Coordinates of C-alpha atoms and ligand atoms in Angstrom, one line a residue:
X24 CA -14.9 -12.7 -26.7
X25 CA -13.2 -14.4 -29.3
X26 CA -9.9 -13.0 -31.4
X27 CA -10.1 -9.9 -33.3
X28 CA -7.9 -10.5 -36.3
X29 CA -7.5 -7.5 -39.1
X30 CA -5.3 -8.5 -42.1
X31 CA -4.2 -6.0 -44.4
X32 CA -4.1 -6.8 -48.3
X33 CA -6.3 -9.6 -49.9
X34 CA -3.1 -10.2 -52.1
X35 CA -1.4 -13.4 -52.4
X36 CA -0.3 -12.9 -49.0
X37 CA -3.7 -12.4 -47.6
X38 CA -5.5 -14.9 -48.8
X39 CA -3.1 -17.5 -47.7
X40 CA -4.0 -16.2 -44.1
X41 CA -8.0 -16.5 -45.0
X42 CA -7.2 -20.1 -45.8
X43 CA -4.9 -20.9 -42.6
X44 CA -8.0 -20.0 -40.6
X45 CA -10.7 -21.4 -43.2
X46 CA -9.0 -24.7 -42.8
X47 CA -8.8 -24.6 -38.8
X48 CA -12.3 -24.2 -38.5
X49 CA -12.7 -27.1 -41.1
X50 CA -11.1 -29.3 -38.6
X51 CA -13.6 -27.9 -35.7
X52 CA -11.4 -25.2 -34.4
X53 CA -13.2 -21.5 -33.8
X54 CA -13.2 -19.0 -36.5
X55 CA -11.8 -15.3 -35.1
X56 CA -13.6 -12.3 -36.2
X57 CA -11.5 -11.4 -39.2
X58 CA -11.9 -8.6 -40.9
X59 CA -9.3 -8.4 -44.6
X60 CA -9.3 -4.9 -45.8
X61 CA -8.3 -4.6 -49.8
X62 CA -8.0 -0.9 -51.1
X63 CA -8.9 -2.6 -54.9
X64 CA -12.1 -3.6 -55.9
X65 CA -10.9 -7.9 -56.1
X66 CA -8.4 -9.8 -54.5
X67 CA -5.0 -11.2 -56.2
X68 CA -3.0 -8.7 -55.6
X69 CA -0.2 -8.3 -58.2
X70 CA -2.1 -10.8 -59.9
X71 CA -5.2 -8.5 -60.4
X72 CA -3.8 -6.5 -63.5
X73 CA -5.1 -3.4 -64.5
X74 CA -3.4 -0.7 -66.9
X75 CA -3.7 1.9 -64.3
X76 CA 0.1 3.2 -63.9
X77 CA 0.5 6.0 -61.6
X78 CA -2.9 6.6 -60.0
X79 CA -5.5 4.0 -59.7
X80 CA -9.5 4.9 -60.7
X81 CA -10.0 5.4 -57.0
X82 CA -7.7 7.7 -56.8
X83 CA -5.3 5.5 -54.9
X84 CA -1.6 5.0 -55.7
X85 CA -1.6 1.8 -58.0
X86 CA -0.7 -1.1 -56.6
X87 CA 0.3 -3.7 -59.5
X88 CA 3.2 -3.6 -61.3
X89 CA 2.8 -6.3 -63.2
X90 CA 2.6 -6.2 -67.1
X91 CA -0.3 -7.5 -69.9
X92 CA 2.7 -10.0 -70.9
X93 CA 3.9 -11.6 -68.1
X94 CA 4.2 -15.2 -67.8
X95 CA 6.0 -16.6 -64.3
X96 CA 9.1 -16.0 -64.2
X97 CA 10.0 -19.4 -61.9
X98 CA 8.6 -22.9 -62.7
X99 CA 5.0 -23.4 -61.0
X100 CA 6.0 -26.3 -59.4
X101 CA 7.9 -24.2 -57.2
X102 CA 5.1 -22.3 -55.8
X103 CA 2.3 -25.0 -55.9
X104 CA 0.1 -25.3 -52.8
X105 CA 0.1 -27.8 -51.2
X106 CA -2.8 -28.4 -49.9
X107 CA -4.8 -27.4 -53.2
X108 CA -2.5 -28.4 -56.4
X109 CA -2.8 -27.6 -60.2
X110 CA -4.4 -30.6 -60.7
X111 CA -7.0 -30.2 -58.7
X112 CA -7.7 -26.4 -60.0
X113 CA -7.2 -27.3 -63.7
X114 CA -8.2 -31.4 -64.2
X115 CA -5.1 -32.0 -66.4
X116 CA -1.2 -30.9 -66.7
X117 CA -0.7 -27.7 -67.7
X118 CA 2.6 -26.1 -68.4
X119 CA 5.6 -25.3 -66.0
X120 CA 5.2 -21.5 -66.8
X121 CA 2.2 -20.0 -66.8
X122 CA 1.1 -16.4 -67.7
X123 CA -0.4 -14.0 -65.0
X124 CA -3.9 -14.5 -66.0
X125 CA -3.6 -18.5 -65.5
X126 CA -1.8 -18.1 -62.2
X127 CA -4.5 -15.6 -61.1
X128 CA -7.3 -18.4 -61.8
X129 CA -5.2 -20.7 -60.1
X130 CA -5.0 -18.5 -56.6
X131 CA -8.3 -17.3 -57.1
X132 CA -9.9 -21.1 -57.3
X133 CA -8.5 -21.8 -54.1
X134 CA -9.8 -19.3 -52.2
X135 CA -13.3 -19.6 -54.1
X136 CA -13.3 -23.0 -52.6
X137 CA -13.0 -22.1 -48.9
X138 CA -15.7 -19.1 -49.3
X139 CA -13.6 -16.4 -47.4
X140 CA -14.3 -13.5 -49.5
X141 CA -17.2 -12.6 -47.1
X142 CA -13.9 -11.5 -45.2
X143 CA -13.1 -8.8 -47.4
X144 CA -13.9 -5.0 -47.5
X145 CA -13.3 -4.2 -50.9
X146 CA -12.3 -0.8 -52.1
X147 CA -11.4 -0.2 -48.3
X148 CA -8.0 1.3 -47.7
X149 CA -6.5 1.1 -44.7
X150 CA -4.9 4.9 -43.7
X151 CA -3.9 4.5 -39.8
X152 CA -3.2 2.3 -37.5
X153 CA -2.4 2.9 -33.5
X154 CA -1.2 0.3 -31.1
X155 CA -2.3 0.5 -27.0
X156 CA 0.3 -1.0 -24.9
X157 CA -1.7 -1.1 -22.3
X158 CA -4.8 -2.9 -23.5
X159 CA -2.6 -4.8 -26.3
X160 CA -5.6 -3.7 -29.1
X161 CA -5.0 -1.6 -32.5
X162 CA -7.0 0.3 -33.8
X163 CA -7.4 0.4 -37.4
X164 CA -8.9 3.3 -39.2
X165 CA -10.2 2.3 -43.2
X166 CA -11.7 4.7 -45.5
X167 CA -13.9 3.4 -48.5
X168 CA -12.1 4.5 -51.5
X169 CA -15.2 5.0 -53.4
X170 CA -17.5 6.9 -51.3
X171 CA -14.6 8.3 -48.8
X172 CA -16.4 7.0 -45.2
X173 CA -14.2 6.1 -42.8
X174 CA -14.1 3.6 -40.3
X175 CA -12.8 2.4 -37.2
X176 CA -11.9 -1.3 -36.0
X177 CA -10.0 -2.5 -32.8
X178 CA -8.3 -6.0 -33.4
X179 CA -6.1 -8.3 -30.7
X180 CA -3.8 -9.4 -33.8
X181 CA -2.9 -7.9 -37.1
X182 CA -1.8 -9.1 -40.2
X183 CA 0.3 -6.6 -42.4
X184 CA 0.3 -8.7 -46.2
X185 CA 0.0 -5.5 -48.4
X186 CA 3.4 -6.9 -50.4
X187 CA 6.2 -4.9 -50.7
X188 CA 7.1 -4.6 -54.9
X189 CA 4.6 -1.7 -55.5
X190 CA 6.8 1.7 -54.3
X191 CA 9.5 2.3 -56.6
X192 CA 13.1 2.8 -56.0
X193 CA 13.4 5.9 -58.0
X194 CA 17.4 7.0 -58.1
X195 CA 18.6 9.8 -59.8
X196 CA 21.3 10.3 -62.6
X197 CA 22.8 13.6 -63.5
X198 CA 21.3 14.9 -66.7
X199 CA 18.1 12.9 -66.9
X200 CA 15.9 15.8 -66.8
X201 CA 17.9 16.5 -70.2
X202 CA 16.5 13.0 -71.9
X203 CA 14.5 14.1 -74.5
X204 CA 12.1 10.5 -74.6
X205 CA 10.0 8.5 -72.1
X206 CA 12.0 7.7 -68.6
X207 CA 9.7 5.1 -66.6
X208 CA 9.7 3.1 -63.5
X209 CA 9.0 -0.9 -64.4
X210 CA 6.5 -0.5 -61.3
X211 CA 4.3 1.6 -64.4
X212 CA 5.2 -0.6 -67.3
X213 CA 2.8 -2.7 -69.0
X214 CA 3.6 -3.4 -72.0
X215 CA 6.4 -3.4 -74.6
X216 CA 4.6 -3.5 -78.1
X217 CA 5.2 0.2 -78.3
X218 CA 8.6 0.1 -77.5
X219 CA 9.3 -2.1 -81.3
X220 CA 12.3 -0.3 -83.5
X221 CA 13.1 1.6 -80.0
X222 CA 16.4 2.0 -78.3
X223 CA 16.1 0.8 -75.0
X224 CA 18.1 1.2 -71.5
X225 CA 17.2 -0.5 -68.9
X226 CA 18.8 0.1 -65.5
X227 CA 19.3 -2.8 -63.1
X228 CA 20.6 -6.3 -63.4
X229 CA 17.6 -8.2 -61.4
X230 CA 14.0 -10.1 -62.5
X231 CA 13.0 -6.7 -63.4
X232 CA 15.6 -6.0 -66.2
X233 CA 15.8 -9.3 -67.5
X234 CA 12.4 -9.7 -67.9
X235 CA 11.3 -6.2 -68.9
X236 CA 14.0 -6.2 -71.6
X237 CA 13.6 -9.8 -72.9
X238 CA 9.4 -8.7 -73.3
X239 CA 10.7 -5.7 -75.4
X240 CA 13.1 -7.8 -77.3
X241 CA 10.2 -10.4 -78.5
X242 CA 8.1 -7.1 -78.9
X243 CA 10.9 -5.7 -82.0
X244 CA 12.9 -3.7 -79.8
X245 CA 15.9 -2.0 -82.4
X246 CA 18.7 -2.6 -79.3
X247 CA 18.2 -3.3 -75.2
X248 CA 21.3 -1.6 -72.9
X249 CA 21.3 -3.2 -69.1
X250 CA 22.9 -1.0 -67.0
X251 CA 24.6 -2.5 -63.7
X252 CA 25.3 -1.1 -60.6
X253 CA 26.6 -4.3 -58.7
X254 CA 27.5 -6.6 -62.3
X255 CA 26.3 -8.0 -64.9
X256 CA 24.0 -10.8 -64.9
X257 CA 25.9 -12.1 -68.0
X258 CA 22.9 -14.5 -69.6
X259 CA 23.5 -15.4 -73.3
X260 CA 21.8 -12.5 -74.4
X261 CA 19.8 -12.1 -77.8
X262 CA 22.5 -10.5 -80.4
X263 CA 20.7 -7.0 -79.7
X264 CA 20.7 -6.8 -76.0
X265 CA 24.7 -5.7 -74.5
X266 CA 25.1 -5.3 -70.5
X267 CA 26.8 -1.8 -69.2
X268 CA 28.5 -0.8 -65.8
X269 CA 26.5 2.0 -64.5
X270 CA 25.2 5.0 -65.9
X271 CA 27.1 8.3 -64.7
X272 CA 25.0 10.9 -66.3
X273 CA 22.8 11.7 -69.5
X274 CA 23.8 14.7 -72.0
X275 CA 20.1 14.5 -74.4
X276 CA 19.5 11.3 -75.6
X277 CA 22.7 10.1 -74.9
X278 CA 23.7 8.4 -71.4
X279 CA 27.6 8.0 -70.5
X280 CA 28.5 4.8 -68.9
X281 CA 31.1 4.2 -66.6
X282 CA 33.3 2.4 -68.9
X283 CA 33.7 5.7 -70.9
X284 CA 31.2 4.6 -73.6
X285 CA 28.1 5.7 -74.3
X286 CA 24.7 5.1 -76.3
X287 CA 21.7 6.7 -77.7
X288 CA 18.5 6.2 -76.5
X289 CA 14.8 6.3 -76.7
X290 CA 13.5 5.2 -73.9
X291 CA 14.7 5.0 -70.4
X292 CA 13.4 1.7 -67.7
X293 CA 14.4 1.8 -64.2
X294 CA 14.4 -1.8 -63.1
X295 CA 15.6 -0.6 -60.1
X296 CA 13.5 -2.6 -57.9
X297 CA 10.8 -1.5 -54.9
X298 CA 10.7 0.1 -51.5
X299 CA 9.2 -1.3 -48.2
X300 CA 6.8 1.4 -47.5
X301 CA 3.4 1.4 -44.9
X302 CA 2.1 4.6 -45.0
X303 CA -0.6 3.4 -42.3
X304 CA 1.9 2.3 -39.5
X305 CA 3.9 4.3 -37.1
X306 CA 7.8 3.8 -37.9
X307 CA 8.2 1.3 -34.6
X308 CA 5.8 -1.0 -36.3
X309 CA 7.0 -1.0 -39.9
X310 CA 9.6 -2.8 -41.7
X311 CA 12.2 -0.9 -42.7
X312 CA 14.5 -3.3 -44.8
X313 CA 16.2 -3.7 -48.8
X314 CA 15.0 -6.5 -50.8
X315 CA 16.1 -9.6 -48.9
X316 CA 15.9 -12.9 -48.3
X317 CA 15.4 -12.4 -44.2
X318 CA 14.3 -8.5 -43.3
X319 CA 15.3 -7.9 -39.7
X320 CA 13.1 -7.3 -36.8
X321 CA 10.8 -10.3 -38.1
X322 CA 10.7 -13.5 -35.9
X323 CA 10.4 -16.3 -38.1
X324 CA 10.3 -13.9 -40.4
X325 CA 6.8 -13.4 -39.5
X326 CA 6.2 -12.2 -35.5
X327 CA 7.5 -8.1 -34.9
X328 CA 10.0 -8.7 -32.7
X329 CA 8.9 -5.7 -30.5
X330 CA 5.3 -6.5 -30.4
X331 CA 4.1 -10.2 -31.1
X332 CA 1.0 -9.5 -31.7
X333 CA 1.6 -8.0 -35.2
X334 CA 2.7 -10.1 -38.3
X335 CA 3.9 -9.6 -41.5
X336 CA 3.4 -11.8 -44.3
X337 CA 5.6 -12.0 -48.0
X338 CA 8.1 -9.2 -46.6
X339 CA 11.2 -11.0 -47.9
X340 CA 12.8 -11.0 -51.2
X341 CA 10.8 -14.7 -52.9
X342 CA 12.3 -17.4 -54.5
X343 CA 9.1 -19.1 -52.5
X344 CA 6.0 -17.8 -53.3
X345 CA 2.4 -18.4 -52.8
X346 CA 3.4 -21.8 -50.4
X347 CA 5.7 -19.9 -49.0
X348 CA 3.1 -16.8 -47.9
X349 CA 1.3 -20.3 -47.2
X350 CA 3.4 -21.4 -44.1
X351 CA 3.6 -17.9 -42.6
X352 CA 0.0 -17.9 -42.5
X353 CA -0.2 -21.1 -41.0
X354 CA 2.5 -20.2 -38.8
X355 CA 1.2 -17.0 -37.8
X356 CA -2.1 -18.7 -37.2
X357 CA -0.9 -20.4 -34.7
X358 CA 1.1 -18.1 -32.9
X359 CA -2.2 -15.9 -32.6
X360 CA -4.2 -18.7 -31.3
X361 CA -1.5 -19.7 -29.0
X362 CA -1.2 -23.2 -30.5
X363 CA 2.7 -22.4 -30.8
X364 CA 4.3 -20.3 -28.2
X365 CA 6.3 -17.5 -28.2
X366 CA 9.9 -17.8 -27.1
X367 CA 11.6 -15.3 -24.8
X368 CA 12.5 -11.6 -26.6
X369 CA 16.1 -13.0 -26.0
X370 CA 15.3 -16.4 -27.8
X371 CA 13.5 -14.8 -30.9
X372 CA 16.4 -11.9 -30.9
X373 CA 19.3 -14.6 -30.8
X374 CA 17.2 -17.0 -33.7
X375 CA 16.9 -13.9 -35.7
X376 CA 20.3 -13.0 -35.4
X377 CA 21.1 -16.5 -36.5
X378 CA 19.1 -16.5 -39.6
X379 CA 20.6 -12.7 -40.9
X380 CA 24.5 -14.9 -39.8
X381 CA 23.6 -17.3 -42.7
X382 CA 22.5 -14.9 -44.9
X383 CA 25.3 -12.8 -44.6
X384 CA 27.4 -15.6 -46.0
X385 CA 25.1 -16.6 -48.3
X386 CA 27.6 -17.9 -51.8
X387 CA 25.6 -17.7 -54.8
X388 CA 22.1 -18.0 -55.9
X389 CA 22.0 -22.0 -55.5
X390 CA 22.7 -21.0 -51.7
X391 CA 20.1 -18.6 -51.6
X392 CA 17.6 -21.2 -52.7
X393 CA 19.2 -23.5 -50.3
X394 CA 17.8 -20.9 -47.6
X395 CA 14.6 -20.0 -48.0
X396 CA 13.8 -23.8 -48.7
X397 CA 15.5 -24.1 -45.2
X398 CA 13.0 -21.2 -43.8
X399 CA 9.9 -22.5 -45.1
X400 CA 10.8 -25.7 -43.9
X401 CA 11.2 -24.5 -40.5
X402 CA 7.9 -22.6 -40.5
X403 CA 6.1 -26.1 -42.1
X404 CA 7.5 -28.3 -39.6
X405 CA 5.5 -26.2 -36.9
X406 CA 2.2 -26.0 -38.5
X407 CA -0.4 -29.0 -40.0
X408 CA 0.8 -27.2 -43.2
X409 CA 0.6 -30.5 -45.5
X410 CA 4.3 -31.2 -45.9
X411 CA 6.2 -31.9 -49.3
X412 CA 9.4 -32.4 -50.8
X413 CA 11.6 -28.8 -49.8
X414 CA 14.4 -30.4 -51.5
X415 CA 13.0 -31.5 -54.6
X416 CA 12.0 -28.0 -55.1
X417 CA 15.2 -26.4 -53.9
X418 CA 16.6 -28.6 -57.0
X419 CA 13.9 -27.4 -59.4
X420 CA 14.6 -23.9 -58.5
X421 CA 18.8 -24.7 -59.3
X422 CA 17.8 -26.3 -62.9
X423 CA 15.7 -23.7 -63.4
X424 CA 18.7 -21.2 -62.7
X425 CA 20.7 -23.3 -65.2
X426 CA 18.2 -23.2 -67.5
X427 CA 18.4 -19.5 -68.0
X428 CA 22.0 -19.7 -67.9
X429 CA 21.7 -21.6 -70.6
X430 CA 19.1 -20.1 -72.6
X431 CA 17.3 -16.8 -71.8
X432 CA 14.7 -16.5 -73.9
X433 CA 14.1 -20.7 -74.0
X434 CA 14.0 -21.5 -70.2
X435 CA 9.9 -20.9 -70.3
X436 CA 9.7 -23.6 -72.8
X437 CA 10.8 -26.7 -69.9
X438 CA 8.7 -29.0 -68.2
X439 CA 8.8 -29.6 -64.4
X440 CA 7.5 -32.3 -62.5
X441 CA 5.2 -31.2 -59.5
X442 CA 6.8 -32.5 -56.3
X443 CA 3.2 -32.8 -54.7
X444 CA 1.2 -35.1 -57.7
X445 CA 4.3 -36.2 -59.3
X446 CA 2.5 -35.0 -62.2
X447 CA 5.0 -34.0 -65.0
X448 CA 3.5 -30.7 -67.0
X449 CA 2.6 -30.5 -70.6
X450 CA 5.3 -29.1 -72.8
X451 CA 3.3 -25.5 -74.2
X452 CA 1.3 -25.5 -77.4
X453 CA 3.5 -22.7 -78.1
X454 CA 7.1 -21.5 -77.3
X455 CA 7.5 -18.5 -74.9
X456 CA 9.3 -16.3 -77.7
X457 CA 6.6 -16.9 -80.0
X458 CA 3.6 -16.7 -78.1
X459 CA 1.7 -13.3 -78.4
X460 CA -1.9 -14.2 -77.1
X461 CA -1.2 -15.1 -73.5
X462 CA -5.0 -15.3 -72.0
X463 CA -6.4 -18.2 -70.1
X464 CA -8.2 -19.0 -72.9
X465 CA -5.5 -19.2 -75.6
X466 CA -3.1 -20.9 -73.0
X467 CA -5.7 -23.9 -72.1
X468 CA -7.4 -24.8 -75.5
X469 CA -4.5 -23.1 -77.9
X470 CA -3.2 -25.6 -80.6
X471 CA -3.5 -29.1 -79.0
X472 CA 0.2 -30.7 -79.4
X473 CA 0.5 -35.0 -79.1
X474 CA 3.4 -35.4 -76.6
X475 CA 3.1 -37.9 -74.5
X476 CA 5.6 -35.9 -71.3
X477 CA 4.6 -37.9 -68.3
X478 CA 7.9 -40.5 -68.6
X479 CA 10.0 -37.2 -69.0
X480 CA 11.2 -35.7 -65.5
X481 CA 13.0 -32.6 -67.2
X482 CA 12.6 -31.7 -70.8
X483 CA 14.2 -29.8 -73.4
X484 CA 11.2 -28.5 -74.9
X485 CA 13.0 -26.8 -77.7
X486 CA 14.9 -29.7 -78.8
X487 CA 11.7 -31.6 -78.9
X488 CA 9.2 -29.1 -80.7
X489 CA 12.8 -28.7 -83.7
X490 CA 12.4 -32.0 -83.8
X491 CA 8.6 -32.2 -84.0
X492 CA 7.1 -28.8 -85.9
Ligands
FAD501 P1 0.7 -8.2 -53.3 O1 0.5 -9.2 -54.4 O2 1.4 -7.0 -53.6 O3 -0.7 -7.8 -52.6 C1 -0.9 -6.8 -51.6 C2 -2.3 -6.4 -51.6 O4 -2.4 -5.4 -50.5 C3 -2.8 -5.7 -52.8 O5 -4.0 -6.3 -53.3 C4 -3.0 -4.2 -52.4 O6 -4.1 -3.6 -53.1 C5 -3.3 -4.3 -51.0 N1 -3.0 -3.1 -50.2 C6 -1.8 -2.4 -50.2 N2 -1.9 -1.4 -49.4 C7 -3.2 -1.4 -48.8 C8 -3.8 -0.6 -47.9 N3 -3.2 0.5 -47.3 N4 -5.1 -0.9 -47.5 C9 -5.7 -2.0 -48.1 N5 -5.1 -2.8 -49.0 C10 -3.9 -2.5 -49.4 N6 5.8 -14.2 -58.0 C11 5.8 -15.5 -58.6 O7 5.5 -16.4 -57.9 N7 5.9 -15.7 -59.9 C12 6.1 -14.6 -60.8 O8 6.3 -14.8 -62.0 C13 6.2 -13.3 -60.2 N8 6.3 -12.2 -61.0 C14 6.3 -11.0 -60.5 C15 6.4 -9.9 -61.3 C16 6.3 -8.6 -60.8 C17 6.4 -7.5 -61.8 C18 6.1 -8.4 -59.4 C19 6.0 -7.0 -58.9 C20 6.0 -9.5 -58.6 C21 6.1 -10.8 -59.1 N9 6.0 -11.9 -58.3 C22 6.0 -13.2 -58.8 C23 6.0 -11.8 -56.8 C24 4.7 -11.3 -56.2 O9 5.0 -10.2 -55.4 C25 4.0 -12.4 -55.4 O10 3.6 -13.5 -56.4 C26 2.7 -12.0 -54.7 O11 1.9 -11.2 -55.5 C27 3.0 -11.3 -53.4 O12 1.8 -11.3 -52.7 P2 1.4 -10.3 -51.5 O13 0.0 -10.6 -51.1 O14 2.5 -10.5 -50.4 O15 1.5 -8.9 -52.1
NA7_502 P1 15.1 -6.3 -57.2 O1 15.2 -7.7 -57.4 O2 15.0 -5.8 -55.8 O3 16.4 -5.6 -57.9 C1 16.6 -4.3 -58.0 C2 17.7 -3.9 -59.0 O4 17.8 -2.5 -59.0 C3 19.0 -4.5 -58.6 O5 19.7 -5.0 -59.7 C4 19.7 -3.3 -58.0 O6 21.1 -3.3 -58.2 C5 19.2 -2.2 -58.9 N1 19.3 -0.9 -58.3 C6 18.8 -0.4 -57.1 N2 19.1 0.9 -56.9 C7 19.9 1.2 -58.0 C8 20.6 2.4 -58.3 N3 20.6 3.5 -57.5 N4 21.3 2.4 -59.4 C9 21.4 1.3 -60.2 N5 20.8 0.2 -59.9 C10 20.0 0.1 -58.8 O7 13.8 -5.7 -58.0 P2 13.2 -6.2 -59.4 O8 12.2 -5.2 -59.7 O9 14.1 -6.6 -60.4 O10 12.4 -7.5 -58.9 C11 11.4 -7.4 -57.9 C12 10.3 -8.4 -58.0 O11 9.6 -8.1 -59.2 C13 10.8 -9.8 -58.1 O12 10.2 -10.6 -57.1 C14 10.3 -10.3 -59.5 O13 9.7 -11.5 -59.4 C15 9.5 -9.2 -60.0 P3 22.1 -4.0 -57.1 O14 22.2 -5.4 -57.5 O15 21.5 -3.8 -55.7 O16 23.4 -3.3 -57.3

């Protein structure tokens, strides 16, 4: 009988496993029986935006949190597959930071390529999930969102990739049931054009904050408050954005900091980041971990240490991406197929230890980078992954750091050169802060500009397009 392999979640994540198989049977080896539930009607994950906040048309709890506006907020170079490369998808350089929609096409085209969505049950929710020690099978019960038939399915390996920046991490402050204006999660934003003239707090000081308020600034927003709990990220803020310790309690539509001052509001954003949360798993199968770089209780960060025939895919905090969910796949391929062995629950214990050692003394965010390059280096040197320069994208990610030290609101506006082609990206027909039409369409065939970019490793796009428009 050959492998039974379930993976849950045709995000990112998910299809990066379809592929690690897709291209093992491309070089002769057998295909498993793989069955990829997806509670939504396509694949993509975050990446297949819809309005829905709250709810979802299915009645499910919506899974994206990502906004009409949202262009990467890390260079694409950074996250480029390696085995299937912008080039290849778009036949010419494109820009180092693409809105959603693009980077959507991008993921999508790959996985178009290897014909895997015959995989997927679509609109298929998985509820349940038991494991048999004895027989080492799960069984998988799936419900059709649509019609509400269930199913059941036993598999020898399973693949948990449902992503993990969907819950929110909803704290409470004294006195917000008092604000008199809208208090959201950023898991249920989608938009700042109605927030123009508006007050804003934001509370937080991650991507979420940053991000969220700088859309509402370029949207017209009167003032943006960030509210730490840790510190402040301290960018070179627009003149109308100011950083605040936290909030200790709301009186109205006023919120008291705790610096002693205070600030009215309209609106209130919690950028207060995501819970892991698998409603379908038993609690000795699911992660249970904060936002980090290296979860626990993940072997490679990939194997359950307690039961190695369950994986998890994109559970740690990402400056890595899709060719990072890329060499889990692979890795975890191989683990299933027995291609790489499995260490002793002493070894995997003691190199998981190891790996939570560094991070705990991890310096700053360069050092961070520094680590998960290290980790998806590790999992690339044990797979046919196609290999590529780690450290030339460790660097991109620390100049793209410095970049957004340096300007906030310019740092989109840089070209990177791909570490895979060597290609060096277009410098964008239009500057971030400007550009209110973000679709596929606008981005690839908007305003033609003449630069020639390809002699430029790293460019100040701003200085060129003052110089130029
Ligand atoms: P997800 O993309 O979350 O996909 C998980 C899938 O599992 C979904 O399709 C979901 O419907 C499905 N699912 C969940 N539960 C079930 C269930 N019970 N049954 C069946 N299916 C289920 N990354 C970048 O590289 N660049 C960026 O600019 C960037 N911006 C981001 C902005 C926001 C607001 C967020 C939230 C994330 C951003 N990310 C960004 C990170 C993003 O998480 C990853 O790019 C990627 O989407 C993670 O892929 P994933 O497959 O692990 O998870
Ligand atoms: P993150 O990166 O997990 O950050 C969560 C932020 O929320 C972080 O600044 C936390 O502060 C803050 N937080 C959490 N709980 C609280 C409470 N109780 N009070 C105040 N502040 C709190 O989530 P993001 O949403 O920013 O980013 C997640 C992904 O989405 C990321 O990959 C992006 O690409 C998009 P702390 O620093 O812990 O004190």
């Amino acid at each position: 009988m050959s492998l039974r392999v379930g993976i849950i979640g045709a995000g990112p994540s998910g299809m990066a496993q379809l592929r690690a198989f897709e291209a093992a049977r491309a070089k002769g080896a057998d295909m498993p029986e793989i069955v990829c539930f997806e509670k939504q009607s396509d694949w993509g994950g975050q990446w297949n935006y819809s309005w829905h906040t709250g709810i979802d048309g299915s009645g499910e709890s919506a899974h994206s949190s990502m906004y009409r506006h949202l262009w990467s907020n890390g260079p694409k170079e950074c996250l480029e597959f390696s085995d299937y490369t912008f080039d290849e998808h778009f036949g010419r350089p494109i820009s180092s930071f693409p809105p959603r929609e693009v980077l959507f096409d991008y993921i999508a085209g790959r996985v178009e390529k290897s014909d895997v969505r015959k995989y997927i049950q679509f609109n298929t929710a998985v509820r349940w999930v038991n494991y048999d020690e004895a027989t080492e099978e799960f069984t998988l019960f799936s419900q059709d969102v649509k019609t509400g038939e269930s199913k059941t399915y036993v598999f020898d390996k399973l693949v948990v990739s449902t992503g993990h920046f969907s819950t929110p991490n909803i704290p409470e402050f004294d006195g917000i049931n008092t604000f008199p204006g809208e208090v959201l999660h950023a898991h249920d934003f989608r938009g700042a054009e109605r927030f123009g003239g508006k007050r804003l707090l934001m509370i937080g000081s991650s991507y979420s904050a940053e991000d969220i308020g700088m859309q509402a600034h370029k949207m017209g927003a009167a003032s943006i408050t960030l509210s730490y709990r840790s510190g402040p990220m301290g960018f070179d803020w627009p003149s109308t954005t100011v950083e605040r310790p936290l909030v200790t309690r709301f009186e109205g539509t006023t919120a008291h900091f705790a610096d002693g001052t205070s600030g009215e509001f309209d609106a209130v954003i919690m950028c207060t980041g995501y819970l892991h949360k698998y409603p379908f798993l038993p609690s000795d199968l699911a992660v249970n971990s904060p936002n980090v770089l290296y979860p626990g209780n993940l072997y490679k960060g990939v194997v359950w240490q307690q039961n190695t025939n369950l994986f998890y895919l994109g559970a740690q905090d990402q400056y890595y991406t899709f060719n990072m969910f890329d060499a889990q796949a692979w890795f975890a391929r191989d683990v299933m197929t027995g291609k790489i062995a499995m260490p002793s629950a002493a070894e995997r214990a003691a190199d998981i230890q190891s790996w939570l050692d560094t991070q705990a003394a991890l310096a700053d965010h360069d050092a961070e980078a520094d680590f998960q390059t290290d980790y998806v280096r590790e999992l690339i040197n044990a797979t046919d992954y196609p290999e590529f320069d780690l450290d030339a994208v460790s660097t991109l990610f620390k100049d793209w750091m410095r970049h957004k030290s340096e300007d906030i609101l310019g740092y989109r506006d840089k070209a990177h050169r791909s570490v895979i082609t060597g290609t060096m990206a277009e410098i964008h027909h239009t500057r971030w802060i400007n550009a209110m039409d973000d679709s596929l369409e606008r981005f690839l065939n908007g305003p033609s500009q003449n630069m020639d970019t390809n002699a430029m490793a790293t460019v100040d796009a701003n200085a060129i397009l003052a110089k130029g428009k």
